[in-house]
Coordinates of C-alpha atoms and ligand atoms in Angstrom, one line a residue:
X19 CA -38.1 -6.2 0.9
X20 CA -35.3 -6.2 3.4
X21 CA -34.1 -3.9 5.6
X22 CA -30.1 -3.2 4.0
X23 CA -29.1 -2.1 8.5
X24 CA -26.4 -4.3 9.6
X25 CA -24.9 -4.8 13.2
X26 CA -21.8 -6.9 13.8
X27 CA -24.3 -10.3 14.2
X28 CA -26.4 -9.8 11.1
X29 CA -22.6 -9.1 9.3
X30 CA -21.4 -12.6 10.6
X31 CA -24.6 -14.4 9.3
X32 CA -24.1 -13.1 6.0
X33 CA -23.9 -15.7 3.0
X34 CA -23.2 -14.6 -0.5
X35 CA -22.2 -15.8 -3.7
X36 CA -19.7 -14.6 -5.7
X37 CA -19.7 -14.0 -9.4
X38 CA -17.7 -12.7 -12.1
X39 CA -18.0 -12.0 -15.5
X40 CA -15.8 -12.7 -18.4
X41 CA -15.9 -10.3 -21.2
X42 CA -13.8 -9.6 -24.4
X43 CA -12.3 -6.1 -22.8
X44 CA -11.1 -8.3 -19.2
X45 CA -9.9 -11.2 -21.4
X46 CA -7.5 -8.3 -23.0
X47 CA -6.5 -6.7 -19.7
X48 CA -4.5 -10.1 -19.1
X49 CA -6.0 -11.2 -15.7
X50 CA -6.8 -14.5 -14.8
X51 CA -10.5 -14.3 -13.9
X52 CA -10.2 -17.7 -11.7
X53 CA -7.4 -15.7 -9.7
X54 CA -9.1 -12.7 -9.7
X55 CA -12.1 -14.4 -8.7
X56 CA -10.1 -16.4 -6.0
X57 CA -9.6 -12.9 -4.6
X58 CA -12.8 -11.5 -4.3
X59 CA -13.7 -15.2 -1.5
X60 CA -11.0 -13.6 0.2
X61 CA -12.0 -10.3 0.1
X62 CA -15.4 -11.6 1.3
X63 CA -14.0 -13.5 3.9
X64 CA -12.0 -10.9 5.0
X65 CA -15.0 -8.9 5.3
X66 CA -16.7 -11.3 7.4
X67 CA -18.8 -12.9 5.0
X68 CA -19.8 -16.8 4.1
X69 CA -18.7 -17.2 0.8
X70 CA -21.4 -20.6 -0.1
X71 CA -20.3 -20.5 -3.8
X72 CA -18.6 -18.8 -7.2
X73 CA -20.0 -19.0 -10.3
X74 CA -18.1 -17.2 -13.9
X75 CA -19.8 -16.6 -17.1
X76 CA -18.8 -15.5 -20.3
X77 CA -19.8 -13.0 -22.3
X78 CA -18.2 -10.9 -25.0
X79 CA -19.9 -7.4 -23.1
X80 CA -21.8 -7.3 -20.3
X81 CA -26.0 -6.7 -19.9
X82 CA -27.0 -3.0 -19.7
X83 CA -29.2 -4.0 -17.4
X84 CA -28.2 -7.4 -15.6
X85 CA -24.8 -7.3 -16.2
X86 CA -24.7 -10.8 -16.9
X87 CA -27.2 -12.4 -19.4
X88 CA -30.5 -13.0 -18.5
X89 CA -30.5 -16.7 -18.6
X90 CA -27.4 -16.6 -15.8
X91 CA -29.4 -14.0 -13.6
X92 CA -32.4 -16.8 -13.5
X93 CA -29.8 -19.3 -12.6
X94 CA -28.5 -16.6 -10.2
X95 CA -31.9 -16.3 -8.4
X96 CA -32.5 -20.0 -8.3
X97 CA -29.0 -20.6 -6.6
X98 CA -30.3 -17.5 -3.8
X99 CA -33.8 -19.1 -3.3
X100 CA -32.0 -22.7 -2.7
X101 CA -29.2 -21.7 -0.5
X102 CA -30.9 -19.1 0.9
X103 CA -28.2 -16.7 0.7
X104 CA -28.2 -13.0 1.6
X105 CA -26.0 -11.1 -0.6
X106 CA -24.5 -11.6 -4.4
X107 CA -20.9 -10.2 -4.8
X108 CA -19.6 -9.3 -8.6
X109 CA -15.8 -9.2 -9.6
X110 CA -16.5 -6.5 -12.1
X111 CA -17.9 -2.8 -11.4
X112 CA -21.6 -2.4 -11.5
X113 CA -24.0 0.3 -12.7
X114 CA -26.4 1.7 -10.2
X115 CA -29.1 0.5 -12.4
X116 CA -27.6 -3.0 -13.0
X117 CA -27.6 -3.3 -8.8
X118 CA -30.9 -2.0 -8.8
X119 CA -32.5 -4.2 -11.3
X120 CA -30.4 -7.5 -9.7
X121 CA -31.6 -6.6 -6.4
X122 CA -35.1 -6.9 -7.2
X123 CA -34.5 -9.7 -9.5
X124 CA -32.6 -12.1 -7.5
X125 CA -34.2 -10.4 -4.3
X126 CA -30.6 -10.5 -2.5
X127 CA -27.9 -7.6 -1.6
X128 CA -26.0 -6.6 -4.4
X129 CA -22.4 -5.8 -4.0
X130 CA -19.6 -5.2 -6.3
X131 CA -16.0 -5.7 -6.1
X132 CA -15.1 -1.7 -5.4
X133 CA -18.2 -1.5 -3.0
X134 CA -16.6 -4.6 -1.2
X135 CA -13.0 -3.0 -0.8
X136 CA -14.5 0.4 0.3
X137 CA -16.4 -1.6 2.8
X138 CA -13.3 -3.4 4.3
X139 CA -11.3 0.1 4.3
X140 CA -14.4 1.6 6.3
X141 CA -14.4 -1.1 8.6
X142 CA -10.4 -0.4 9.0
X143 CA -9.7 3.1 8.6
X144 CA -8.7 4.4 12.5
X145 CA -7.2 7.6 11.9
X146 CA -8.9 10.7 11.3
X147 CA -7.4 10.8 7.6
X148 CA -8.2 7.6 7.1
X149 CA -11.9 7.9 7.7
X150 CA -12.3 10.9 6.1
X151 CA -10.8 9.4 2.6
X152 CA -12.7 6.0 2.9
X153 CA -16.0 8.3 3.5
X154 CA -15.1 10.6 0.2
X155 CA -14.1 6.9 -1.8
X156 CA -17.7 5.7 -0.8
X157 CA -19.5 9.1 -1.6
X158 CA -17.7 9.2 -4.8
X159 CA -18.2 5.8 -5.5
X160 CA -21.9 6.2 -4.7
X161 CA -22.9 9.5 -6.8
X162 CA -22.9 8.4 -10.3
X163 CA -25.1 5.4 -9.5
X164 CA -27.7 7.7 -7.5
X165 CA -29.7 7.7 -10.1
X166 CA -33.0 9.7 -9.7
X167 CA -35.7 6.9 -9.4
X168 CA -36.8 7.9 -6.2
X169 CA -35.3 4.7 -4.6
X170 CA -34.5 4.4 -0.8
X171 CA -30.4 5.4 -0.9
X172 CA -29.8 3.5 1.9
X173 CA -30.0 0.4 0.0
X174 CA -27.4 1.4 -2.1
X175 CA -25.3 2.3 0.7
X176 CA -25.7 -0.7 2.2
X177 CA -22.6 -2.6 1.7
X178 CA -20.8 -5.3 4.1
X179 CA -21.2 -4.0 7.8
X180 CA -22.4 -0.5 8.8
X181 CA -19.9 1.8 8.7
X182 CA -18.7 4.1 5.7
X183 CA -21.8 6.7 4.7
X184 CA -23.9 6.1 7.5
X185 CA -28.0 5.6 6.5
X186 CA -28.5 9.1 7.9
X187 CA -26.2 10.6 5.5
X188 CA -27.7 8.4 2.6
X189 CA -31.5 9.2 3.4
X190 CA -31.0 12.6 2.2
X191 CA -30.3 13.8 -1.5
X192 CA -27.6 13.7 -4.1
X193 CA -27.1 17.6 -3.5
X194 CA -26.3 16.8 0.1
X195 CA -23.7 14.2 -1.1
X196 CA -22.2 17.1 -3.2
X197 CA -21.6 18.9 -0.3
X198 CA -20.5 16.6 1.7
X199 CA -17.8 15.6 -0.6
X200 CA -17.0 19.2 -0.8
X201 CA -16.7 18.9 3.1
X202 CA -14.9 16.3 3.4
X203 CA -12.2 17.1 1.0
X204 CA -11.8 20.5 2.6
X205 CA -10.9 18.5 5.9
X206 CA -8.8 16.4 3.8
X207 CA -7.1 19.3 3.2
X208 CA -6.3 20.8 6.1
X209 CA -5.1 17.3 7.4
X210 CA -3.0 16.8 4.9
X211 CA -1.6 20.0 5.5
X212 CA -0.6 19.1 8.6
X213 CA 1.0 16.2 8.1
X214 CA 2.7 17.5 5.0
X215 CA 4.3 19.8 8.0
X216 CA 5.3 16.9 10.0
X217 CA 6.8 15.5 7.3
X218 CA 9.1 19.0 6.6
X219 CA 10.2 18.9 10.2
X220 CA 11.1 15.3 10.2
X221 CA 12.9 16.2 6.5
X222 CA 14.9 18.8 8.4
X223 CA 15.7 17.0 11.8
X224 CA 17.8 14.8 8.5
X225 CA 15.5 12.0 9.6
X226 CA 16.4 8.9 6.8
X227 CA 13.0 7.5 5.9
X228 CA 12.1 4.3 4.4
X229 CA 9.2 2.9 3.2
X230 CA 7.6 -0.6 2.9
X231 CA 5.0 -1.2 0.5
X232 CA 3.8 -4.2 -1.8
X233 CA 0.3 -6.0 -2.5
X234 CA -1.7 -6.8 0.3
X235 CA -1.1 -9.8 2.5
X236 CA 2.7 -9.7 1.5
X237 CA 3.6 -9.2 5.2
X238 CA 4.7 -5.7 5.6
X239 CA 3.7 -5.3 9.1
X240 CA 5.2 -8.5 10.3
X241 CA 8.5 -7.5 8.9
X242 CA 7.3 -3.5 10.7
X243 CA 7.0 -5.7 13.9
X244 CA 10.1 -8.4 13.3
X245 CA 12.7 -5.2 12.5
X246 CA 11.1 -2.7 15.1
X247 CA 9.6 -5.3 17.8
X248 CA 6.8 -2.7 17.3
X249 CA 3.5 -4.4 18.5
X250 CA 1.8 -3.6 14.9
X251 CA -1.2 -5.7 13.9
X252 CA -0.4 -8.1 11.4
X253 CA -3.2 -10.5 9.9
X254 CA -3.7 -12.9 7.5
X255 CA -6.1 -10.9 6.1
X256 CA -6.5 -8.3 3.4
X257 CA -5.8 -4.7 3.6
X258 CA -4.7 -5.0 8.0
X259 CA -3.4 -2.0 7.3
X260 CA -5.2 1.5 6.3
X261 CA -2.9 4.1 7.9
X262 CA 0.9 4.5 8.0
X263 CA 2.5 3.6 11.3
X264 CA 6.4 4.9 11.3
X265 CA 8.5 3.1 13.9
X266 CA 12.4 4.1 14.2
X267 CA 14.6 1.3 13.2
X268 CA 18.3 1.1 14.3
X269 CA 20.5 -0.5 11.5
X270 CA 23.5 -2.7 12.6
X271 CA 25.6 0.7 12.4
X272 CA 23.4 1.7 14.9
X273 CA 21.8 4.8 12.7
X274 CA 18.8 5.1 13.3
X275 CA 15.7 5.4 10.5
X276 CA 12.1 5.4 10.3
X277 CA 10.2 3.0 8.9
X278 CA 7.0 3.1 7.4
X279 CA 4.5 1.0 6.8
X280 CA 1.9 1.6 4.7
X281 CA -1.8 0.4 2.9
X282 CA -1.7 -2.6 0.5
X283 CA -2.1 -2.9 -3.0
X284 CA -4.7 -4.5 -4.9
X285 CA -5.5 -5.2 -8.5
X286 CA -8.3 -3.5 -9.8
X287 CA -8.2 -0.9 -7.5
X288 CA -10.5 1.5 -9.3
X289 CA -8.5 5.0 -9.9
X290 CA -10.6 7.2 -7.5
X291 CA -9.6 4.8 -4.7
X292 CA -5.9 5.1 -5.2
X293 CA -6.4 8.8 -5.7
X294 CA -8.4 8.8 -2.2
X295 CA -5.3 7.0 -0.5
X296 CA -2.6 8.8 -2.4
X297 CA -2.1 10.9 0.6
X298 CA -1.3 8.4 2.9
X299 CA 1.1 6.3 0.5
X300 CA 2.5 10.0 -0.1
X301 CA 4.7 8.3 3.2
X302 CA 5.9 6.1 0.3
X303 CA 6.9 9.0 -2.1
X304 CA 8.9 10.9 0.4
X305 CA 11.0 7.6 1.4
X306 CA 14.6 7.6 0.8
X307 CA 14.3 3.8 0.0
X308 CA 11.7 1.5 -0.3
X309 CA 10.9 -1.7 0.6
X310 CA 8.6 -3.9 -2.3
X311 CA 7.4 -6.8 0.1
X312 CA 6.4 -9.4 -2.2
X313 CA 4.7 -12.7 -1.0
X314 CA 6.7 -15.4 -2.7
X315 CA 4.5 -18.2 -1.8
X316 CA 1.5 -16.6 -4.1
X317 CA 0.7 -18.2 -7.3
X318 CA 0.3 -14.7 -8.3
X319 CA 3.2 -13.0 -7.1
X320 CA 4.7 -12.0 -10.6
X321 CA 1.0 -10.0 -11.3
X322 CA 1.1 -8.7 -8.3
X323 CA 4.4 -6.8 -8.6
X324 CA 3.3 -5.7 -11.4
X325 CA 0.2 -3.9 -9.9
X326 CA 2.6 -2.9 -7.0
X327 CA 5.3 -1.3 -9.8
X328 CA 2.0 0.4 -11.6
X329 CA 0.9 2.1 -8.6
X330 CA 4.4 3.0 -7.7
X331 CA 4.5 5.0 -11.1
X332 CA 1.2 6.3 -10.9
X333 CA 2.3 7.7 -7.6
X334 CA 5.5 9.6 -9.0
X335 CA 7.6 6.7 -7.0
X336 CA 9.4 4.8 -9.5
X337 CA 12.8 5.8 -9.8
X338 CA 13.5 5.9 -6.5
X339 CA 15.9 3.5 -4.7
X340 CA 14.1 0.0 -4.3
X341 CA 14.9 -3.3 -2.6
X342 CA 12.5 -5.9 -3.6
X343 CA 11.8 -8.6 -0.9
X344 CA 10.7 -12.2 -1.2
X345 CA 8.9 -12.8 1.6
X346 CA 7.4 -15.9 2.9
X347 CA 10.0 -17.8 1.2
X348 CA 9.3 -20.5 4.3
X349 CA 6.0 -21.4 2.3
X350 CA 7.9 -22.5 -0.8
X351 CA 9.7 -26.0 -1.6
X352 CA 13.6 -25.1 -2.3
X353 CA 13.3 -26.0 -5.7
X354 CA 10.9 -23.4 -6.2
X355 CA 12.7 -20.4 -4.7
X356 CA 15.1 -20.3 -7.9
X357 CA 12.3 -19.7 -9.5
X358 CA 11.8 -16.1 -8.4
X359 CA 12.7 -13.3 -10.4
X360 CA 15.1 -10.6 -9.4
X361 CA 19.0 -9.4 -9.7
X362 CA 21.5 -8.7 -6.9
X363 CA 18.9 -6.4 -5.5
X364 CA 16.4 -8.9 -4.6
X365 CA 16.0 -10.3 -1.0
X366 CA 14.8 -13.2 -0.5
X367 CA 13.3 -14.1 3.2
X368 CA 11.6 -15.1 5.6
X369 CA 9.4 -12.6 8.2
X370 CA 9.9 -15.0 10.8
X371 CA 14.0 -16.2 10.4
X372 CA 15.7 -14.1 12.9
X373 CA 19.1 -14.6 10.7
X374 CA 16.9 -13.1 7.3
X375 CA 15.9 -9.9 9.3
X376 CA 20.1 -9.1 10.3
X377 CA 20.2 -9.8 6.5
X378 CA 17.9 -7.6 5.4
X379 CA 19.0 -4.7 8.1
X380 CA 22.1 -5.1 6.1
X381 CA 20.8 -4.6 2.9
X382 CA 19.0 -1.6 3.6
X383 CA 22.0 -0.1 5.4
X384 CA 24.6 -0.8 2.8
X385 CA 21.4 1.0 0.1
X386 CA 21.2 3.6 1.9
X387 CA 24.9 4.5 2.7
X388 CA 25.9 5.8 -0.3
X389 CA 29.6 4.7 -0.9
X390 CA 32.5 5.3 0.8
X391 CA 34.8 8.0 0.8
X392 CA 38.1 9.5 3.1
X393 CA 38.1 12.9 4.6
X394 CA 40.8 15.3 4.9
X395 CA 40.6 17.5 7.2
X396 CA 42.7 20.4 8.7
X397 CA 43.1 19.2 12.5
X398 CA 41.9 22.5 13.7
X399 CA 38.6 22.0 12.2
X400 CA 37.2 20.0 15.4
X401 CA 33.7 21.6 14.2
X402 CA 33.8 19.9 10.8
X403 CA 34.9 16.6 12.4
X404 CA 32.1 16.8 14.5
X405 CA 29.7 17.5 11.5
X406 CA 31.7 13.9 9.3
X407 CA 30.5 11.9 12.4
X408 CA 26.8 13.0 11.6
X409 CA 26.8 12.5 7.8
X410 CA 27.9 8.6 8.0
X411 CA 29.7 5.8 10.1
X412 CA 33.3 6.8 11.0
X413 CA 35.1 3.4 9.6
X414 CA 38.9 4.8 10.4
X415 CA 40.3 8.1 11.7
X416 CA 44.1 8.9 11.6
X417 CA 46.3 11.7 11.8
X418 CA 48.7 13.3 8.6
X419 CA 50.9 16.1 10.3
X420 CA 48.4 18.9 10.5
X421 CA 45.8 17.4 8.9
X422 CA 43.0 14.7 9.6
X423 CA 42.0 11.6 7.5
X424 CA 39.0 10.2 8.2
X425 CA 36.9 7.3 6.3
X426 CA 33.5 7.8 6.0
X427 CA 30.9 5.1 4.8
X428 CA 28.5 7.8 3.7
X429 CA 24.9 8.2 3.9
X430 CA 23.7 9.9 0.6
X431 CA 20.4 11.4 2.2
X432 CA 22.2 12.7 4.5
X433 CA 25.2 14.2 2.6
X434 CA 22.8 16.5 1.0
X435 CA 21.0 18.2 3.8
X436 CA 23.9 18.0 6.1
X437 CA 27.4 18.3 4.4
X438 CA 27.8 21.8 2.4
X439 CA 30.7 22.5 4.5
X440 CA 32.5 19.4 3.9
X441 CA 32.6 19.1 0.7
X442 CA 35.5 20.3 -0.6
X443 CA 37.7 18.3 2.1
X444 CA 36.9 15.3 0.5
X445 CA 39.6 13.6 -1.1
X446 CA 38.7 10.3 -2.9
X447 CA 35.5 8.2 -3.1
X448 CA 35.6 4.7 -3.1
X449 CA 32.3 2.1 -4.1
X450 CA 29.2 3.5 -4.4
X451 CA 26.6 0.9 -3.0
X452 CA 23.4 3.3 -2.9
X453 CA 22.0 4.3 -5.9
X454 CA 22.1 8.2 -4.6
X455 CA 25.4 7.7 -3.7
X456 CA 27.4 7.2 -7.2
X457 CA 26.3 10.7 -7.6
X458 CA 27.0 12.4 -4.1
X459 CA 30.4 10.7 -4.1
X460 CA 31.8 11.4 -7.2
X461 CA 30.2 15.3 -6.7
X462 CA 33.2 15.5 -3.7
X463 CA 35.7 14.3 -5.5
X464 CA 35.1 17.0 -8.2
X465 CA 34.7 19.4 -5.3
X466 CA 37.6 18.6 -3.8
X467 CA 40.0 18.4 -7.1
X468 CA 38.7 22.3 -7.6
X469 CA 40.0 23.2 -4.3
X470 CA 43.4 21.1 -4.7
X471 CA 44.2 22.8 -8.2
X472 CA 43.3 26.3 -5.8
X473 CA 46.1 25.5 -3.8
Ligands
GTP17 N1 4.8 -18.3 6.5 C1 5.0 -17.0 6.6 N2 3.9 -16.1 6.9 C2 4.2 -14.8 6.9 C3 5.5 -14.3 6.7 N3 5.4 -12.9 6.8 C4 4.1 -12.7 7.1 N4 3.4 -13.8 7.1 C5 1.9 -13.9 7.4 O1 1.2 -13.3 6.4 C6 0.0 -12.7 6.8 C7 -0.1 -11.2 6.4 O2 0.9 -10.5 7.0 P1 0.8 -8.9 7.2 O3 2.1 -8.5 7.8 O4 -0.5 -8.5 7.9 O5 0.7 -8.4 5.7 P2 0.6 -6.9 5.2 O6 1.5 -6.8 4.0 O7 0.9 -5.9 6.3 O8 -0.9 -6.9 4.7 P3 -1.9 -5.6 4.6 O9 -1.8 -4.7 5.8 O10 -3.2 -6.3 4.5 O11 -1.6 -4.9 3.3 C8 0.0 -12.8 8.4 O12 -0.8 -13.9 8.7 C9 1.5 -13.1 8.7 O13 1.7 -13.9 9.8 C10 6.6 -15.2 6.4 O14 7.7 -14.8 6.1 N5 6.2 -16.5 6.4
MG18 MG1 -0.3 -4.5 7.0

């Protein structure tokens, strides 16, 4: 039998086929299995591996024990012998006993699609957090299918690569695993902690945060890099990103906000994964606005906004302010691009146009701003001036007799945290272009038509 260690060479000479299997429940889910499929050889490739080949079967449920029927899994090991491949990668989740028993059948690495996602995000993860979750998403992925048998572990936990739960780790038994998932979420913990304090501070130095997310591959940190000059790796390759990178981003106001960046989505993300990286796209959740980065140029761009919108609400994230971008629109024939879906509220750009990236600075400004409104303000109160300055751009400033008038383009976040005191000076709101800012505004004018009727 082989030896399931892998250095950086052996990783490189790895040649799999790739397999997926078509059953009544996935025909219901409404996924194309081809596109699904046409995934997984990038997912490979991604992971450094030779795709030599696809093959699909259908079956209305899949083998207990080879997942696909028995006359595919002799086809399958025919296919290994001739091309001498290494490894066979499945589309669909496996059992622990369905690996084991294809292993030793088709005498080739067995790897499913989950196994082959935790293995890129192991290969990825550079923070601390981000090591520690992809090691808890592999432990917890590899538990249930630990079982008994007396088999070697390490050949289960032998995916693409080395890294994620080292052999070490794996030689020893299931109660060890136990523990060290106890472990690990314990450090999980008192990471999170801490960054759940960064956040508060940055909350209260009124920082204005906003978020780009989307399926992977969409281009989020080419437009990070494009709107921030940041030097943030962006690939053509899936899942580039693991961990948030926040970069501060002047808007053509000059304000200044952070943006985020943060992990791709992916369809068929198994729930334990997107519970493992719900911390880090908590960056997402906290964002005063967020940025859906959608790759226009895929044939599957409408399913994948859809997976990006599902994972939005499974986070909590849904109602909160969104711009949708159309990205990539360089890769699509004119005709095409009124084709895309989307109201006023939709962008639609290129990464690489210098005039689409002023555009889109625009757009998020005049989201985030929350409407305009005019400020009347006893001239002796310098200190509330001071404070108007700091809750939006200044667009006029004139003087009544005793009193000052000032015109605010208002920034809703910041309105909030920042402008208690000023609230009852206001004395008229105009447009509203933010979606928090309707509200905010028309809150002053009430405020304000309390204090006139004082008078
Ligand atoms: N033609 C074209 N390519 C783009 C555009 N924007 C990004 N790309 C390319 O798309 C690929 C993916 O870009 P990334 O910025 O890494 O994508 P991402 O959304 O950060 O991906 P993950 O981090 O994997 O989730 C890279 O090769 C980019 O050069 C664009 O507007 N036009
Ligand atoms: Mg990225």
């Amino acid at each position: 039998m082989r030896g399931y260690t892998y250095d950086t060479e052996a990783r490189r000479e790895e040649r799999a086929l790739l397999v997926s299997l078509v059953t009544d429940e996935s025909r219901r889910s409404g996924v194309d299995p081809r596109i699904s499929l046409e995934e997984l050889v990038q997912l490979a490739e991604t992971a450094g591996v030779t795709v030599a080949g696809t093959a699909m079967q259908n079956r209305d449920v899949p083998d207990s024990k080879w997942f696909v029927g028995k006359g595919k899994a002799l086809e399958l090991k025919e296919l290994v012998r001739a091309e001498e491949l290494s490894t066979v990668i499945f589309d669909q989740e496996l059992s622990g006993a369905q690996v084991r028993n294809l292993e030793e059948a088709l005498d080739a690495k067995i790897i499913d699609r989950t196994q082959l996602i935790l293995d890129i995000f192991a290969g990825r993860a550079k923070t601390r957090e981000g090591i520690l979750q992809v090691e808890l998403a592999q432990l917890t992925y590899l538990l249930p299918r630990l079982s008994g048998q007396g088999k070697n572990l390490s050949r289960l936990g032998g995916g693409i690569g080395t890294r994620g739960p080292g052999e070490t780790k794996l030689e020893t038994d299931r109660r060890h695993i136990r523990g060290r998932i106890g472990e690990l979420k314990r450090q999980l913990e008192t990471v999170q902690a801490h960054r759940q304090l960064h956040r508060e501070r940055r909350r209260k130095n009124g920082a204005v945060q906003v978020a780009l997310v989307g399926y992977t591959n969409a281009g989020k940190s080419t437009l990070l890099r494009q709107l921030t000059r940041a030097d943030v790796l962006a690939e053509d390759k899936l899942f580039a990103t693991l961990d948030p990178t926040s970069r501060q981003l002047r808007l053509p106001s000059g304000k200044e906000v952070l943006l985020t960046d943060t992990v791709g989505f992916i369809q068929n993300l198994p729930h334990d994964l997107v519970a493992a990286f719900r911390a880090t796209l908590e960056e997402a959740n906290e964002a005063d606005l967020l940025l859906h980065v959608m790759d226009a140029s895929s044939p599957m761009r409408d399913r994948q906004r859809e997976v990006v919108d599902e994972v939005l609400g499974e986070l909590g994230a849904s109602g909160k302010p969104t711009l949708l971008v159309y990205n990539k629109i360089d890769l699509l024939p004119d005709a095409d691009e009124e084709l895309l879906a989307g109201g006023p509220e939709t962008l639609r750009i290129s990464a690489f146009r210098e005039a689409d990236m002023e555009r889109l600075l625009r757009s998020i400004e005049d989201k985030l701003l929350g409407g305009v409104a005019k400020l009347k303000l006893p001239a002796s109160r310098g200190d509330l001036a001071a404070l108007a300055y700091r809750v939006g751009e200044v667009l006029s400033q004139m003087t009544e007799d005793d009193w000052l008038v000032l015109t605010i383009r208002l920034n809703a976040g910041d309105m909030e945290k920042r402008g208690r005191p000023l609230l009852p000076y206001f004395a008229e709101s105009e447009s509203s272009a933010g979606a928090g800012g309707a509200g905010a505004a028309d809150g002053m004018a009430t405020a304000n038509a309390a204090k006139t009727s004082d008078n």
